[in-house]
Short mmCIF file of C-alpha atoms and ligand atoms in Angstrom, two decimals:
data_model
loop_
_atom_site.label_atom_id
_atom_site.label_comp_id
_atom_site.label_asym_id
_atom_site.label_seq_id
_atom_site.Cartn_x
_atom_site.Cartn_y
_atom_site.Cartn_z
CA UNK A 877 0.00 0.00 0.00
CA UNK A 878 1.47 3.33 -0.71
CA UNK A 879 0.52 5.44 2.25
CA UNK A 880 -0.75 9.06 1.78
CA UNK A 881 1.55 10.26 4.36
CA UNK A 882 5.15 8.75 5.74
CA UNK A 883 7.14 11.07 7.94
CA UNK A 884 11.45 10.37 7.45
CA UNK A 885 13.46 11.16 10.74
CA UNK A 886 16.97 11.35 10.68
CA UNK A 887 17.11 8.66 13.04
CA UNK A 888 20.97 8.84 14.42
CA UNK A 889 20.64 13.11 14.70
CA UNK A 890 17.23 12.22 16.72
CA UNK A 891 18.76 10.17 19.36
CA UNK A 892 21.55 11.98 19.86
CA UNK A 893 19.55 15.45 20.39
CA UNK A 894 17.33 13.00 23.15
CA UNK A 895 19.90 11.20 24.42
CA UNK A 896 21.63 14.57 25.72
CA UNK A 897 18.29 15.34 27.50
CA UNK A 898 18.01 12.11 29.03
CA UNK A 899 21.64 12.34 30.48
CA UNK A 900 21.08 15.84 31.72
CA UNK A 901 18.25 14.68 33.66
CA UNK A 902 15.71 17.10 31.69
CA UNK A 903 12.89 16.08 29.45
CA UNK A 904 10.23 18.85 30.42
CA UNK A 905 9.95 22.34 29.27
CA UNK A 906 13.33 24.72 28.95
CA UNK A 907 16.60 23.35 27.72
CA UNK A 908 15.61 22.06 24.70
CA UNK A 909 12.55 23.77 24.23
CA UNK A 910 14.36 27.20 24.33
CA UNK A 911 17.13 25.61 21.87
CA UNK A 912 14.55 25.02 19.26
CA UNK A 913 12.76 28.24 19.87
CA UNK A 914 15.37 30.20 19.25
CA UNK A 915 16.74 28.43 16.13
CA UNK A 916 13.06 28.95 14.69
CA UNK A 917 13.06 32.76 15.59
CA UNK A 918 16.32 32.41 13.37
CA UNK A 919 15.48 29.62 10.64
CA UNK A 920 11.80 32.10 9.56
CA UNK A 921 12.63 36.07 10.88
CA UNK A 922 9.80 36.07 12.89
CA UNK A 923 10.04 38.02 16.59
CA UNK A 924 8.72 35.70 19.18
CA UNK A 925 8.66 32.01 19.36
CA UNK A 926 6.93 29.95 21.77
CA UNK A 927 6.83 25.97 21.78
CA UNK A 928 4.03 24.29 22.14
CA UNK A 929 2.35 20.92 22.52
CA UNK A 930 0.84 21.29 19.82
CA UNK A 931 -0.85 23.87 17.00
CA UNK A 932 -4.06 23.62 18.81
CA UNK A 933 -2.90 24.80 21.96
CA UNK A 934 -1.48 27.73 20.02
CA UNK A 935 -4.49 28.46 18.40
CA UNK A 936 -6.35 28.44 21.67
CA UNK A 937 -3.75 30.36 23.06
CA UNK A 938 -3.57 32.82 20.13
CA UNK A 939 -7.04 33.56 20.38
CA UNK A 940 -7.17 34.02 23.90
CA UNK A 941 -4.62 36.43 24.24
CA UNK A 942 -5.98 38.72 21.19
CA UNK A 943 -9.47 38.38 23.00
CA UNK A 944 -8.53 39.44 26.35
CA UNK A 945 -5.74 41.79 25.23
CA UNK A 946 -7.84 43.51 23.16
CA UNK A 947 -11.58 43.14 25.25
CA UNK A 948 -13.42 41.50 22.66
CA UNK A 949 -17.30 40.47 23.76
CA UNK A 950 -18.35 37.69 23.13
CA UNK A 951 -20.35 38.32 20.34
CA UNK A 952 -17.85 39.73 18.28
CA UNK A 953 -16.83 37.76 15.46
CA UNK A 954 -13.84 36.00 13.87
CA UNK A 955 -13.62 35.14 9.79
CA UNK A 956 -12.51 31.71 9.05
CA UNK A 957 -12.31 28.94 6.47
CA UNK A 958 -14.67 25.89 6.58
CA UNK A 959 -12.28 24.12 4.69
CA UNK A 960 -9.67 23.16 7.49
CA UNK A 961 -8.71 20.86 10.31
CA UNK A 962 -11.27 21.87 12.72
CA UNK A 963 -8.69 22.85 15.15
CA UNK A 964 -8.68 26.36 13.27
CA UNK A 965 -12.34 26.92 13.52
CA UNK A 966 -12.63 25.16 17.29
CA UNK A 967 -10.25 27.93 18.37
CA UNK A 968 -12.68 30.32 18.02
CA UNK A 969 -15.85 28.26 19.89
CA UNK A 970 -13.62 27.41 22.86
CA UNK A 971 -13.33 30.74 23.50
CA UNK A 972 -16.64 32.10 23.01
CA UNK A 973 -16.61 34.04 20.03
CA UNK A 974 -18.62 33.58 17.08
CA UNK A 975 -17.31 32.35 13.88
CA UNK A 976 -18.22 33.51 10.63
CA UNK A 977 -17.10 31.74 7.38
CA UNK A 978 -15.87 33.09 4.00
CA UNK A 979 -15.81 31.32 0.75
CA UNK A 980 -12.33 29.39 -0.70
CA UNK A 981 -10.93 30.39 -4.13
CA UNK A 982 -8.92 28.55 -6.94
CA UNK A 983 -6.25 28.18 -4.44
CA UNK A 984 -8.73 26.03 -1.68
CA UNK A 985 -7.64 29.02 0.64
CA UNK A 986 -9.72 31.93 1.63
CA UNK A 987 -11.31 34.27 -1.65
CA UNK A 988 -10.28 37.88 -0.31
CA UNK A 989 -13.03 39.43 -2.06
CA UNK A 990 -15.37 37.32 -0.23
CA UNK A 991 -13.42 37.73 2.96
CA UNK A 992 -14.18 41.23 2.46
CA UNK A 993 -17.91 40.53 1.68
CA UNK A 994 -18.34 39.17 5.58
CA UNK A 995 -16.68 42.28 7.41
CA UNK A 996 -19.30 44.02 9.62
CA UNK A 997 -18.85 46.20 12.78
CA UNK A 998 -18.46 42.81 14.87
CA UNK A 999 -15.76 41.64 12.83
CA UNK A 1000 -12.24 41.63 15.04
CA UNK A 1001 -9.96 39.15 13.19
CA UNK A 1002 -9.58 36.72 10.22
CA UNK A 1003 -7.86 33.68 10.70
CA UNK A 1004 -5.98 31.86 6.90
CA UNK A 1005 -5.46 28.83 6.62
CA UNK A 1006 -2.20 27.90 4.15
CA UNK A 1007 -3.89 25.14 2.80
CA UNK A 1008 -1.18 22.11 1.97
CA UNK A 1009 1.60 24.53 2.45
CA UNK A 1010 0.32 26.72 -0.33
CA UNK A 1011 0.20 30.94 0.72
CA UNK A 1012 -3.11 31.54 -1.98
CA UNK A 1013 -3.83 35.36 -1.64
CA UNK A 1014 -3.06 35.60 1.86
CA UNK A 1015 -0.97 39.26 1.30
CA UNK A 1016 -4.65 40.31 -0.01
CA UNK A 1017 -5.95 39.15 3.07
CA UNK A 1018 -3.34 40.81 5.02
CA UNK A 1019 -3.64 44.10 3.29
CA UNK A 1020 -7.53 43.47 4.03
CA UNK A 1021 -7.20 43.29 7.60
CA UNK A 1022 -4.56 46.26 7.19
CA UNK A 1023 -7.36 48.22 5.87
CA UNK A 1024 -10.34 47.43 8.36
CA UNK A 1025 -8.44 47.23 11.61
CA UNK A 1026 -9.06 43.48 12.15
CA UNK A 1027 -6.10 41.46 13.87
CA UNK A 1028 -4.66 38.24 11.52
CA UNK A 1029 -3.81 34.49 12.54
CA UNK A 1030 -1.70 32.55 10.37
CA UNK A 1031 -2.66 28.97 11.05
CA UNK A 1032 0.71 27.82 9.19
CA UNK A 1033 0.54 24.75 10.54
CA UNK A 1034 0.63 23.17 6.78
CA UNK A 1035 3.24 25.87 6.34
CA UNK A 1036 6.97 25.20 8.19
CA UNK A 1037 9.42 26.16 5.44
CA UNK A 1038 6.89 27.96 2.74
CA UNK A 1039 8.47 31.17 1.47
CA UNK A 1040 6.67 33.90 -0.30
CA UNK A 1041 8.85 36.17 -2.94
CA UNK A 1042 12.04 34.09 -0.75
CA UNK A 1043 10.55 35.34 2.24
CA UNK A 1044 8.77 33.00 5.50
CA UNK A 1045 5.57 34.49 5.33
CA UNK A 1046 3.74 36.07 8.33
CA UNK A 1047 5.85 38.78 9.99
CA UNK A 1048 2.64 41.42 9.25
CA UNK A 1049 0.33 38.70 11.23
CA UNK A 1050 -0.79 38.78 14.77
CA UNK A 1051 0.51 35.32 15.73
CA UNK A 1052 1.40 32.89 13.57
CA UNK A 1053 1.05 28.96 14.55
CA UNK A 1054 3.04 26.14 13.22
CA UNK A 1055 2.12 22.35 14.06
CA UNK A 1056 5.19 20.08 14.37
CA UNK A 1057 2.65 17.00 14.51
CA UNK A 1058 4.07 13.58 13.17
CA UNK A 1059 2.65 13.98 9.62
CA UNK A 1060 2.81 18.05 8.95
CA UNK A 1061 6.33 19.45 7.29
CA UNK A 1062 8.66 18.76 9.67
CA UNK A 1063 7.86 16.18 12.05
CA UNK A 1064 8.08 15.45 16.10
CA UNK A 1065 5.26 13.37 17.20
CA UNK A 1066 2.76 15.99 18.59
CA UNK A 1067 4.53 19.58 19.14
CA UNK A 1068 3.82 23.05 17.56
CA UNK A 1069 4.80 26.91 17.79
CA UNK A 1070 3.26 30.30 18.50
CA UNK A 1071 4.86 33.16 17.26
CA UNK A 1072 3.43 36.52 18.37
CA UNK A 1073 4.29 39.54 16.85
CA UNK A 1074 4.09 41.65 19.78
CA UNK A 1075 6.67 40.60 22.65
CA UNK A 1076 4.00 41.70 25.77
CA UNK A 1077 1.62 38.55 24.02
CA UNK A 1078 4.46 36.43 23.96
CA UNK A 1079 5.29 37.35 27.42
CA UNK A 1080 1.96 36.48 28.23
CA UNK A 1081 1.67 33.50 26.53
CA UNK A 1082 4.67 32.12 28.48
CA UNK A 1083 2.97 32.77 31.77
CA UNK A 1084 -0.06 30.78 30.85
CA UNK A 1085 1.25 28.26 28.61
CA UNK A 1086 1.54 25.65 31.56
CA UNK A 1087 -1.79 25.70 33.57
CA UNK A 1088 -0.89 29.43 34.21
CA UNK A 1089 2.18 29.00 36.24
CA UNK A 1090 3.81 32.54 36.28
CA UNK A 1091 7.30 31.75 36.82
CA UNK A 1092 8.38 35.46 36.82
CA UNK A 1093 6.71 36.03 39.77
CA UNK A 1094 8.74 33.37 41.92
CA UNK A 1095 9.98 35.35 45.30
CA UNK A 1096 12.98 33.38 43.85
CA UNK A 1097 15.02 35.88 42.87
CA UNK A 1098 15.08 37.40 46.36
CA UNK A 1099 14.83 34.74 48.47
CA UNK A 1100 15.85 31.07 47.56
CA UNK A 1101 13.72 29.78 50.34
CA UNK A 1102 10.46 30.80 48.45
CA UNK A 1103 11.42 29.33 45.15
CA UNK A 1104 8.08 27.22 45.50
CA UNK A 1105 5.31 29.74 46.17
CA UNK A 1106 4.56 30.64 42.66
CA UNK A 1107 1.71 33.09 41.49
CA UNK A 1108 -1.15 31.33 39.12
CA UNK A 1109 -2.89 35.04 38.04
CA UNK A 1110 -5.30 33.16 35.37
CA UNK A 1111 -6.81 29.91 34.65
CA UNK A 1112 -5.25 28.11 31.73
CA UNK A 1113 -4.33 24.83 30.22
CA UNK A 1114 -0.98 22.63 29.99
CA UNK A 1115 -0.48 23.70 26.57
CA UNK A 1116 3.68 23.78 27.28
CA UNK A 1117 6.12 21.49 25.00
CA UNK A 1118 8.19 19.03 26.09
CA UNK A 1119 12.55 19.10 25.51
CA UNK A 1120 11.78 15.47 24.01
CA UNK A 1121 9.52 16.66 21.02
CA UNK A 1122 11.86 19.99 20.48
CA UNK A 1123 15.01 17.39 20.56
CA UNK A 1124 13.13 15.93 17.89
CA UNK A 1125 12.96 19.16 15.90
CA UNK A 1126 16.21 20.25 16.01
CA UNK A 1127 17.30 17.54 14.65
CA UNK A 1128 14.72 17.83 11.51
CA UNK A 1129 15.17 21.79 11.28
CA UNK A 1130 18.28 20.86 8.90
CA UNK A 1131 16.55 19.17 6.48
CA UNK A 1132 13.54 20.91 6.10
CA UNK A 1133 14.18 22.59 3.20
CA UNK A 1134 15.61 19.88 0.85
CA UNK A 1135 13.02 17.90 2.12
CA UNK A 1136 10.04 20.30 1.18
CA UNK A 1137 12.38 21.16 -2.40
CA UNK A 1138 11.53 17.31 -2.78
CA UNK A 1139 8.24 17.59 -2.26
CA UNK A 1140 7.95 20.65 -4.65
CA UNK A 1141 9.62 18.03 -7.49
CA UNK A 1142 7.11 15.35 -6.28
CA UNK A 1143 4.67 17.96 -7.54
CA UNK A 1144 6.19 18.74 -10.69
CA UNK A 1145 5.73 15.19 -11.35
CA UNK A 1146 2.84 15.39 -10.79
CA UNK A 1147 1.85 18.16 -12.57
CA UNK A 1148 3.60 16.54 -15.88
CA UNK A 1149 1.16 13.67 -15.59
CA UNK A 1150 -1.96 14.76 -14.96
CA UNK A 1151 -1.60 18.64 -16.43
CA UNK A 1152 -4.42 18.66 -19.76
CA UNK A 1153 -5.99 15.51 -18.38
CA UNK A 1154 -9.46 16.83 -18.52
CA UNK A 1155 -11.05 15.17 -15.85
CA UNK A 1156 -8.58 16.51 -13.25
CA UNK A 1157 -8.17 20.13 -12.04
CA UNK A 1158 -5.19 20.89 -10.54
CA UNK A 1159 -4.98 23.29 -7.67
CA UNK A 1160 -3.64 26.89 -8.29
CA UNK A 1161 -0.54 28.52 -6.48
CA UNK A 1162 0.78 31.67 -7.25
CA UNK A 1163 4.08 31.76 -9.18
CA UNK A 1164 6.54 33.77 -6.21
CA UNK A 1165 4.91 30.68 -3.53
CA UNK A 1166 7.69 28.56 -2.97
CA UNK A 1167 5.22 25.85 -0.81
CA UNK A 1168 6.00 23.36 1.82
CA UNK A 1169 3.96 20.81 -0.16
CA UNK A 1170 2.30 18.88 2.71
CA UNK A 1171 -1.01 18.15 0.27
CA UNK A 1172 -1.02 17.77 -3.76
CA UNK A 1173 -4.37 17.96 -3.79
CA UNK A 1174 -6.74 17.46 -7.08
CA UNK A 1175 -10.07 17.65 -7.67
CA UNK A 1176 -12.27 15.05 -9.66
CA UNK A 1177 -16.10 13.97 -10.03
CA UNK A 1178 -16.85 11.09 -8.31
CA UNK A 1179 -14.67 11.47 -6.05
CA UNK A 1180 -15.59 8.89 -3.47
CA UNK A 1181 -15.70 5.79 -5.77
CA UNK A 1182 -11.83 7.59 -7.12
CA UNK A 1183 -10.96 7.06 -3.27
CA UNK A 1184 -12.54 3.49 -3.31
CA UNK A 1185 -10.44 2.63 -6.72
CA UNK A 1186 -7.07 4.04 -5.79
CA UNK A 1187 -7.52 1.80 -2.66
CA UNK A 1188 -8.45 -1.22 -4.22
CA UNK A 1189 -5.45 -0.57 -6.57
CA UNK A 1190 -3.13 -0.44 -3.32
CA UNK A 1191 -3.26 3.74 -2.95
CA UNK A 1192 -4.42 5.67 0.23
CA UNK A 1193 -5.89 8.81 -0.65
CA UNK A 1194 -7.31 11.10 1.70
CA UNK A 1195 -9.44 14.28 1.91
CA UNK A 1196 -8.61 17.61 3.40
CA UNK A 1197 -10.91 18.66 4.34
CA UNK A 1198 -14.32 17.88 5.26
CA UNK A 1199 -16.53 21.89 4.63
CA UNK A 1200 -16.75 22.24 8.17
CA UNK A 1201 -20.15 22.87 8.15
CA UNK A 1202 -20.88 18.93 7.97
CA UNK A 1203 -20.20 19.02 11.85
CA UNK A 1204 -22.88 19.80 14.39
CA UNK A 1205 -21.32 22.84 15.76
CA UNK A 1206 -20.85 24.80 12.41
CA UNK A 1207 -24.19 23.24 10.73
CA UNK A 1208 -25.79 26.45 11.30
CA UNK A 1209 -23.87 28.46 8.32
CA UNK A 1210 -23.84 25.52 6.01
CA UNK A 1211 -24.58 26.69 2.54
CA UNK A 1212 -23.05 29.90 2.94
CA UNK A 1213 -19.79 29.12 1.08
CA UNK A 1214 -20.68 27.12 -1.99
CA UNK A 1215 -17.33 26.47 -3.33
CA UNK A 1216 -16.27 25.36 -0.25
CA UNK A 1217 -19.19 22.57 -0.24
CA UNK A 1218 -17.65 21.76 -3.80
CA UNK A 1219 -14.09 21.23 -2.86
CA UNK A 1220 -15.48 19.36 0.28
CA UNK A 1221 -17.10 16.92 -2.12
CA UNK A 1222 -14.18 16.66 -4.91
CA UNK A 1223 -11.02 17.14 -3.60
CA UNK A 1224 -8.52 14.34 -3.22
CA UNK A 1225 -5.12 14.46 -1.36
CA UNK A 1226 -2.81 11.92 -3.41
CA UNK A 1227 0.34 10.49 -1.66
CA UNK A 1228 2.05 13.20 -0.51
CA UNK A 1229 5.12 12.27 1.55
CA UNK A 1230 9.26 11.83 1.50
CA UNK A 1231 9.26 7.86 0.50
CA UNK A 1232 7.94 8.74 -2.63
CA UNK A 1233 9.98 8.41 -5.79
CA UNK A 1234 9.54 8.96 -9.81
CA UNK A 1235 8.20 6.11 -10.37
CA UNK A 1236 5.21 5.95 -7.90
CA UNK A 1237 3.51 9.34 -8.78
CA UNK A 1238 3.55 7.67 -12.63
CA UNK A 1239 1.94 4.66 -11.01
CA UNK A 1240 -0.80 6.82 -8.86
CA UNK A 1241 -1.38 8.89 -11.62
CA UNK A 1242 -1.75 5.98 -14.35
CA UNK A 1243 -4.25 4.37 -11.59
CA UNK A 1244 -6.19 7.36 -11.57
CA UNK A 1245 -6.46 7.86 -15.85
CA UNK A 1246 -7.22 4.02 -15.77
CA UNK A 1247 -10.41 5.04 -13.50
CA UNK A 1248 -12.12 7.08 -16.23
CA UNK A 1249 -10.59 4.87 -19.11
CA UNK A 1250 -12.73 1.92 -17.66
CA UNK A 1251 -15.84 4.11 -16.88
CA UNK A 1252 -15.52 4.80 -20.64
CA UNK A 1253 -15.49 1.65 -21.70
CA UNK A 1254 -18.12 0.24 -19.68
C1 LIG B 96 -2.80 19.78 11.91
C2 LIG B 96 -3.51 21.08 11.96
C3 LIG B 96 -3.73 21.79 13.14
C4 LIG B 96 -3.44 21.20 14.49
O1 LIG B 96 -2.16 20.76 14.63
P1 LIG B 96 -1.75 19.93 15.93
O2 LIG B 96 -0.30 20.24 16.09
O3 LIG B 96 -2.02 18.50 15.61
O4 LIG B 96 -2.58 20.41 17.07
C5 LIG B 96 -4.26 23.05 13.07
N1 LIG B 96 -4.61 23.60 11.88
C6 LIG B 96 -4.48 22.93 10.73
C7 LIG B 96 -4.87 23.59 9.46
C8 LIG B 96 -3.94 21.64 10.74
O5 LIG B 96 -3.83 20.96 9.61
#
């Protein structure tokens, strides 16, 4: 079977990044964890860097922060993409704002114009999704929220290693949140990253990141005797990342962009195959997006029996995403972003992953022509 997904670890570079943590004695938060932080503050430009246990802690934490900082009620709203992991969208429910959806473009991300359609006086932020690694018209989007005064998330958690015109994108967003998890770009087991733009959030976000624990305000500094009687100002989570999982991604942080220039050529192949085959649109990037490639996604008619085929024919295909609408808690806007409900039924994510060489994308791709070659005939 030729999985859609495989993550690689450089196995050797792995064990010897945890094996120093396990002889120092320290596998929790710190050491490592501020290692990796600051190599990623290095390896994309961006200010702040905080590490995570995952990219759905950041997002609750992101959202949090620019609620409270900024003293949003709770009926103000957020714009979002139903086409996403519903972490993205979840991030807004669990903290009690109200999310409002905006129509996908040519690029499966967010249609600016539309975004711009669903502004009202509620409206406080927008959070884009870069679909499969792929930055659609996010600078629209960003000059949008420029324009109206609304605060921007960069879920990027498809995105670790995506440049725009050669640069990472997202220094003009709020916070931007990378997921490290065990099949995204760049691969730990479950980890992730939330960089702020402003250094008071991050400083915030570092008191609450582990069940609220403000470590600044240890009497520790004064008086050793009181290093245990630490402040907890807030309630919050254990959203804090581990040395283990940043060991882990210090040791991948090297390879990350050969590996996603692989993944780029894996496309190209791709692209040679199926490019003019009629029954298959390709997905549209724009030409300065140099993408992190975690999806090559296509989209087809009859796209469930193509999934049922391409497994029977020893492929696993899978789809990303479900319109988010289809679950209870967003049912209530469905059929307000009709292309959206399209991709949701015709997309396909094909193989997608670092195992993958020449000769299998011909093989997926000849699987898929045979499909409609033997509908045609029968
Ligand atoms: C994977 C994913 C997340 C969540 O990442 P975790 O690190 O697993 O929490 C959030 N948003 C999107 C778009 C994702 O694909």
């Amino acid at each position: 079977m030729i999985a859609t997904f495989a993550p690689k670890y450089d196995v050797d570079a792995c064990l010897e990044e945890i094996r120093e943590c396990l002889e120092k004695g320290w596998t929790g938060t710190g050491f490592k964890t501020a290692e990796f932080e600051e190599k990623w503050k290095e390896y994309t430009g961006l200010p702040n860097a905080h590490f995570l246990c995952s990219a759905t802690a950041g997002l609750n934490m992101a959202v949090r922060i620019l609620k409270e900082q900024n003293g949003w009620e709770d009926d103000a709203e957020i714009i979002s993409t139903p086409i996403t992991f519903v972490a993205t969208n979840n991030a807004v429910l669990v903290n009690k704002l109200k999310i409002v959806f905006a129509d996908v473009d040519d690029t499966l991300c967010l249609d600016p114009d539309d975004v711009e359609r669903r502004i009202t006086d509620k409206t406080k932020a927008v959070i884009f999704v870069g679909l499969g690694g792929n930055t659609g018209h996010y600078d629209k989007i960003a000059a949008l929220c420029q324009k109206h005064g609304l605060k921007l998330i960069l879920d990027a958690a498809h995105m670790a290693g995506t440049r725009y015109k050669g640069e990472i994108p997202g220094k003009e967003a709020d916070a931007v949140v990378y997921s490290y998890h065990v099949t995204k770009p760049l691969s730990t087991a479950d980890s992730g990253m939330l960089c702020f733009k402003e250094k008071q959030y991050d400083d915030l976000a570092r008191k609450m990141s582990w069940n609220g624990m403000d470590k600044t305000s240890s009497p520790a500094k004064y008086d050793r005797h009181y290093r245990w009687k630490i402040n907890v100002p807030c309630v919050a989570d254990a959203y804090n990342g581990n040395s283990i999982m940043a060991a882990i991604a210090l040791a991948q942080l090297p390879h990350l962009d050969e590996e996603n220039a692989y993944r780029r050529r894996l496309v190209e192949w791709y692209e040679e195959e199926l490019r003019g085959f009629a029954p298959v649109t390709l997905v549209e990037e724009p030409k300065e997006c140099e993408s992190a490639r975690w999806l090559f996604q296509v989209l087809v008619e009859e796209r469930d029996a193509i999934m049922e085929y391409m497994s029977e024919h020893g492929i696993s295909c899978a789809l990303h995403y479900l319109d988010n609408t289809e679950y209870p808690m967003y049912a209530h806007l469905h059929g307000t972003c009709p292309k959206a409900e399209y991709v949701s039924e015709h997309a396909i994510s094909l193989p997608m992953h670092l195992g993958l060489e020449r000769t299998d994308i011909a093989y997926i791709c000849r699987t898929l022509k045979q499909y409609f070659e033997e509908k045609e005939q029968a």
